[in-house]
Amino acid sequence: MKEFDITDKIATAFGAGLMLLGIVGLGLVELVAGKPYSPVPLTNEAGDVIANPAIDPTLRTGLVLLGLAVLFAWGVYRAATPDRGVDQTPTEVTAD
């Protein structure tokens, strides 16, 4: 099992922080802004826009996807780097 070093802590905190900001943080901003909670502009029968979302949904989606990309890149980095805590010397195994 690999130990977490400073790179791991930074990557996981940054990736999770972006996802939390996009989902929870901006979701709370939408709630505080009030109704409607729709991700698209609402129109009336005449086609006039009567309400817009407070935060653009593409911004929220972009933050979540960026957070996922950071966590994916961190996972690839972890898989590609060797485990520094394990002794790499070969051991001799005898058969019975």
Coordinates of N, CA, C and O in Angstrom, one line a residue:
M1 N 0.8 -1.2 0.0 CA 0.0 0.0 0.0 C 0.9 1.2 0.0 O 1.8 1.4 0.8
K2 N 0.6 2.1 -0.9 CA 1.4 3.3 -1.0 C 1.0 4.3 0.0 O -0.2 4.5 0.3
E3 N 1.9 5.1 0.6 CA 1.6 6.1 1.5 C 1.3 7.4 0.8 O 1.8 7.7 -0.3
F4 N 0.5 8.2 1.4 CA 0.1 9.5 0.8 C 1.3 10.5 1.0 O 1.7 10.7 2.2
D5 N 1.8 11.1 0.0 CA 2.8 12.2 0.2 C 2.1 13.5 -0.1 O 0.9 13.6 -0.3
I6 N 2.8 14.6 -0.2 CA 2.3 15.9 -0.4 C 1.6 16.0 -1.7 O 0.6 16.7 -1.9
T7 N 2.1 15.4 -2.8 CA 1.5 15.4 -4.1 C 0.1 14.8 -4.1 O -0.8 15.3 -4.7
D8 N 0.0 13.7 -3.4 CA -1.3 13.0 -3.3 C -2.3 13.9 -2.6 O -3.5 14.0 -3.0
K9 N -1.9 14.5 -1.5 CA -2.8 15.3 -0.7 C -3.3 16.5 -1.5 O -4.4 16.9 -1.4
I10 N -2.4 17.2 -2.2 CA -2.7 18.3 -3.0 C -3.7 17.9 -4.1 O -4.7 18.6 -4.3
A11 N -3.4 16.9 -4.8 CA -4.2 16.4 -6.0 C -5.6 16.1 -5.5 O -6.6 16.5 -6.1
T12 N -5.7 15.3 -4.4 CA -7.1 14.9 -4.0 C -7.8 16.1 -3.4 O -9.0 16.2 -3.6
A13 N -7.2 16.9 -2.7 CA -7.9 18.1 -2.1 C -8.3 19.0 -3.3 O -9.5 19.5 -3.2
F14 N -7.5 19.2 -4.3 CA -7.9 20.1 -5.4 C -9.0 19.5 -6.2 O -10.0 20.2 -6.5
G15 N -8.9 18.3 -6.5 CA -10.0 17.6 -7.3 C -11.3 17.5 -6.6 O -12.4 17.9 -7.1
A16 N -11.2 17.1 -5.3 CA -12.5 17.1 -4.5 C -13.0 18.5 -4.3 O -14.2 18.7 -4.2
G17 N -12.1 19.5 -4.1 CA -12.6 20.8 -3.9 C -13.3 21.4 -5.1 O -14.3 22.1 -4.9
L18 N -12.8 21.1 -6.3 CA -13.5 21.6 -7.5 C -14.9 20.9 -7.6 O -15.9 21.6 -7.9
M19 N -15.0 19.6 -7.3 CA -16.3 19.0 -7.4 C -17.2 19.5 -6.3 O -18.4 19.7 -6.6
L20 N -16.7 19.7 -5.1 CA -17.6 20.2 -4.1 C -18.1 21.7 -4.4 O -19.2 22.0 -4.1
L21 N -17.2 22.5 -5.0 CA -17.6 23.8 -5.3 C -18.6 23.8 -6.4 O -19.6 24.5 -6.3
G22 N -18.5 22.9 -7.4 CA -19.4 22.8 -8.5 C -20.8 22.3 -8.1 O -21.8 22.8 -8.6
I23 N -20.8 21.3 -7.2 CA -22.0 20.7 -6.8 C -22.7 21.4 -5.6 O -23.8 21.9 -5.7
V24 N -21.9 21.4 -4.5 CA -22.5 21.9 -3.3 C -22.5 23.5 -3.3 O -23.5 24.1 -3.0
G25 N -21.3 24.0 -3.5 CA -21.2 25.5 -3.4 C -22.1 26.3 -4.3 O -22.8 27.2 -3.8
L26 N -22.0 26.0 -5.6 CA -22.8 26.7 -6.5 C -24.3 26.3 -6.4 O -25.2 27.0 -6.8
G27 N -24.6 25.1 -5.9 CA -25.9 24.7 -5.7 C -26.6 25.5 -4.6 O -27.7 25.9 -4.6
L28 N -25.8 25.8 -3.5 CA -26.3 26.6 -2.5 C -26.5 28.1 -3.0 O -27.5 28.7 -2.5
V29 N -25.7 28.5 -3.9 CA -25.9 29.9 -4.4 C -27.2 29.9 -5.2 O -28.0 30.8 -5.1
E30 N -27.5 28.8 -5.9 CA -28.8 28.7 -6.7 C -30.0 28.7 -5.7 O -31.0 29.3 -6.0
L31 N -29.8 28.0 -4.6 CA -30.9 28.0 -3.6 C -31.1 29.4 -3.0 O -32.2 29.8 -2.8
V32 N -30.0 30.1 -2.7 CA -30.1 31.4 -2.0 C -30.7 32.4 -3.0 O -31.5 33.3 -2.7
A33 N -30.4 32.2 -4.3 CA -30.9 33.1 -5.3 C -32.4 33.0 -5.5 O -33.1 34.0 -5.9
G34 N -33.0 31.9 -5.1 CA -34.5 31.8 -5.1 C -34.9 31.1 -6.4 O -34.2 30.6 -7.2
K35 N -36.3 30.9 -6.4 CA -36.9 30.2 -7.5 C -36.7 31.0 -8.8 O -36.6 32.2 -8.8
P36 N -36.7 30.4 -10.0 CA -36.8 29.0 -10.3 C -35.5 28.3 -10.1 O -34.5 28.9 -10.3
Y37 N -35.6 27.0 -9.9 CA -34.4 26.2 -9.8 C -34.0 25.5 -11.1 O -33.4 24.5 -11.1
S38 N -34.5 26.0 -12.2 CA -34.3 25.3 -13.5 C -33.0 25.7 -14.0 O -32.5 26.8 -13.9
P39 N -32.3 24.7 -14.7 CA -31.0 24.9 -15.3 C -31.1 25.6 -16.6 O -30.1 26.0 -17.2
V40 N -32.3 25.8 -17.1 CA -32.5 26.5 -18.4 C -33.4 27.7 -18.2 O -34.2 27.7 -17.3
P41 N -33.3 28.7 -19.0 CA -34.2 29.9 -18.9 C -35.7 29.5 -19.1 O -36.0 28.7 -20.0
L42 N -36.5 30.0 -18.3 CA -38.0 29.7 -18.4 C -38.6 30.8 -19.3 O -38.3 32.0 -19.1
T43 N -39.5 30.4 -20.1 CA -40.2 31.3 -21.0 C -41.7 31.2 -20.8 O -42.2 30.2 -20.3
N44 N -42.4 32.2 -21.2 CA -43.9 32.1 -21.2 C -44.4 31.7 -22.6 O -43.6 31.4 -23.5
E45 N -45.7 31.7 -22.8 CA -46.3 31.3 -24.1 C -45.8 32.2 -25.2 O -45.7 31.7 -26.4
A46 N -45.5 33.4 -25.0 CA -45.1 34.3 -26.1 C -43.6 34.1 -26.4 O -43.1 34.7 -27.4
G47 N -42.9 33.3 -25.6 CA -41.5 33.1 -25.9 C -40.5 34.0 -25.2 O -39.3 34.0 -25.4
D48 N -41.1 34.9 -24.4 CA -40.3 35.8 -23.6 C -39.6 35.1 -22.4 O -40.3 34.3 -21.7
V49 N -38.3 35.4 -22.2 CA -37.6 34.8 -21.1 C -38.1 35.5 -19.8 O -38.0 36.7 -19.6
I50 N -38.7 34.7 -18.9 CA -39.2 35.3 -17.6 C -38.3 35.0 -16.4 O -38.4 35.6 -15.4
A51 N -37.4 34.0 -16.5 CA -36.4 33.7 -15.4 C -35.2 33.0 -16.0 O -35.3 32.2 -16.9
N52 N -34.0 33.4 -15.5 CA -32.8 32.8 -15.8 C -32.2 32.1 -14.6 O -32.4 32.5 -13.5
P53 N -31.3 31.1 -14.8 CA -30.6 30.5 -13.6 C -29.6 31.5 -13.1 O -29.1 32.3 -13.9
A54 N -29.3 31.4 -11.8 CA -28.3 32.4 -11.2 C -26.9 32.1 -11.7 O -26.1 33.0 -12.0
I55 N -26.6 30.8 -11.8 CA -25.2 30.4 -12.2 C -25.4 29.5 -13.5 O -26.3 28.7 -13.6
D56 N -24.6 29.8 -14.5 CA -24.7 29.1 -15.8 C -24.4 27.6 -15.5 O -23.4 27.3 -14.9
P57 N -25.2 26.7 -16.0 CA -25.0 25.3 -15.8 C -23.7 24.8 -16.4 O -23.2 23.8 -15.9
T58 N -23.3 25.4 -17.5 CA -22.0 24.9 -18.1 C -20.8 25.2 -17.1 O -19.9 24.4 -17.1
L59 N -20.9 26.3 -16.4 CA -19.9 26.6 -15.4 C -19.8 25.5 -14.3 O -18.8 25.0 -13.9
R60 N -21.0 25.1 -13.8 CA -21.1 24.1 -12.7 C -20.6 22.8 -13.3 O -19.8 22.0 -12.6
T61 N -21.0 22.4 -14.5 CA -20.6 21.1 -15.1 C -19.1 21.1 -15.4 O -18.4 20.1 -15.2
G62 N -18.6 22.3 -15.8 CA -17.2 22.4 -16.1 C -16.3 22.2 -14.9 O -15.3 21.5 -14.9
L63 N -16.8 22.7 -13.7 CA -16.0 22.6 -12.5 C -16.0 21.1 -12.0 O -15.0 20.6 -11.6
V64 N -17.2 20.4 -12.2 CA -17.2 19.0 -11.8 C -16.4 18.2 -12.7 O -15.6 17.3 -12.2
L65 N -16.4 18.4 -14.0 CA -15.6 17.6 -14.9 C -14.1 17.9 -14.7 O -13.3 17.0 -14.8
L66 N -13.8 19.1 -14.4 CA -12.4 19.4 -14.1 C -11.9 18.7 -12.9 O -10.8 18.2 -12.8
G67 N -12.7 18.7 -11.9 CA -12.4 17.9 -10.6 C -12.2 16.5 -10.9 O -11.3 15.8 -10.4
L68 N -13.1 15.9 -11.7 CA -12.9 14.5 -12.1 C -11.7 14.2 -12.9 O -11.0 13.2 -12.7
A69 N -11.3 15.2 -13.8 CA -10.1 15.0 -14.6 C -8.9 15.1 -13.7 O -7.9 14.3 -13.9
V70 N -8.9 15.9 -12.7 CA -7.7 16.0 -11.8 C -7.6 14.7 -11.0 O -6.5 14.2 -10.9
L71 N -8.7 14.2 -10.5 CA -8.7 12.9 -9.8 C -8.3 11.8 -10.7 O -7.5 10.9 -10.3
F72 N -8.7 11.8 -12.0 CA -8.3 10.7 -12.9 C -6.8 10.8 -13.2 O -6.1 9.8 -13.2
A73 N -6.3 12.0 -13.4 CA -4.8 12.2 -13.6 C -4.0 11.8 -12.4 O -3.0 11.1 -12.5
W74 N -4.5 12.1 -11.2 CA -3.8 11.6 -10.0 C -3.8 10.1 -9.9 O -2.8 9.5 -9.5
G75 N -4.9 9.5 -10.3 CA -5.0 8.0 -10.2 C -4.0 7.4 -11.2 O -3.4 6.4 -10.9
V76 N -3.9 8.0 -12.4 CA -2.9 7.5 -13.4 C -1.5 7.6 -12.9 O -0.7 6.8 -13.0
Y77 N -1.2 8.8 -12.2 CA 0.1 9.0 -11.6 C 0.4 8.0 -10.6 O 1.5 7.5 -10.5
R78 N -0.6 7.7 -9.7 CA -0.4 6.7 -8.6 C -0.1 5.4 -9.2 O 0.7 4.6 -8.6
A79 N -0.8 5.0 -10.3 CA -0.6 3.7 -10.8 C 0.7 3.6 -11.5 O 1.3 2.5 -11.6
A80 N 1.2 4.7 -12.1 CA 2.5 4.6 -12.8 C 3.7 4.7 -12.0 O 4.8 4.3 -12.4
T81 N 3.6 5.3 -10.8 CA 4.8 5.4 -9.9 C 5.0 4.1 -9.1 O 4.0 3.6 -8.6
P82 N 6.2 3.7 -8.9 CA 6.5 2.5 -8.1 C 6.2 2.8 -6.6 O 6.3 4.0 -6.1
D83 N 6.0 1.8 -5.9 CA 5.8 1.9 -4.4 C 7.1 2.1 -3.7 O 8.0 1.2 -3.8
R84 N 7.3 3.2 -3.1 CA 8.6 3.5 -2.4 C 8.8 2.8 -1.1 O 9.8 2.7 -0.6
G85 N 7.7 2.3 -0.5 CA 7.8 1.7 0.8 C 8.1 0.2 0.8 O 8.4 -0.3 1.9
V86 N 8.1 -0.4 -0.3 CA 8.3 -1.9 -0.4 C 9.7 -2.1 -0.8 O 10.3 -1.5 -1.7
D87 N 10.4 -3.1 -0.2 CA 11.7 -3.5 -0.6 C 11.7 -4.2 -1.9 O 11.0 -5.1 -2.1
Q88 N 12.5 -3.7 -2.9 CA 12.4 -4.2 -4.2 C 13.4 -5.3 -4.5 O 13.6 -5.7 -5.6
T89 N 14.2 -5.8 -3.5 CA 15.1 -6.8 -3.7 C 14.4 -8.2 -3.9 O 13.5 -8.5 -3.2
P90 N 14.9 -9.0 -4.8 CA 14.2 -10.3 -5.1 C 14.5 -11.2 -3.9 O 15.6 -11.2 -3.3
T91 N 13.5 -12.0 -3.6 CA 13.7 -13.0 -2.5 C 13.8 -14.4 -3.2 O 13.2 -14.7 -4.2
E92 N 14.4 -15.3 -2.5 CA 14.6 -16.7 -3.0 C 13.5 -17.5 -2.4 O 13.3 -17.5 -1.2
V93 N 12.8 -18.3 -3.3 CA 11.7 -19.2 -2.9 C 12.1 -20.6 -3.2 O 12.5 -20.9 -4.3
T94 N 12.1 -21.5 -2.2 CA 12.4 -22.9 -2.5 C 11.1 -23.7 -2.6 O 10.2 -23.4 -1.9
A95 N 11.2 -24.6 -3.5 CA 10.0 -25.5 -3.7 C 10.1 -26.7 -2.7 O 11.2 -27.1 -2.4
D96 N 9.0 -27.2 -2.4 CA 9.0 -28.4 -1.5 C 9.2 -29.6 -2.2 O 9.0 -30.0 -3.3

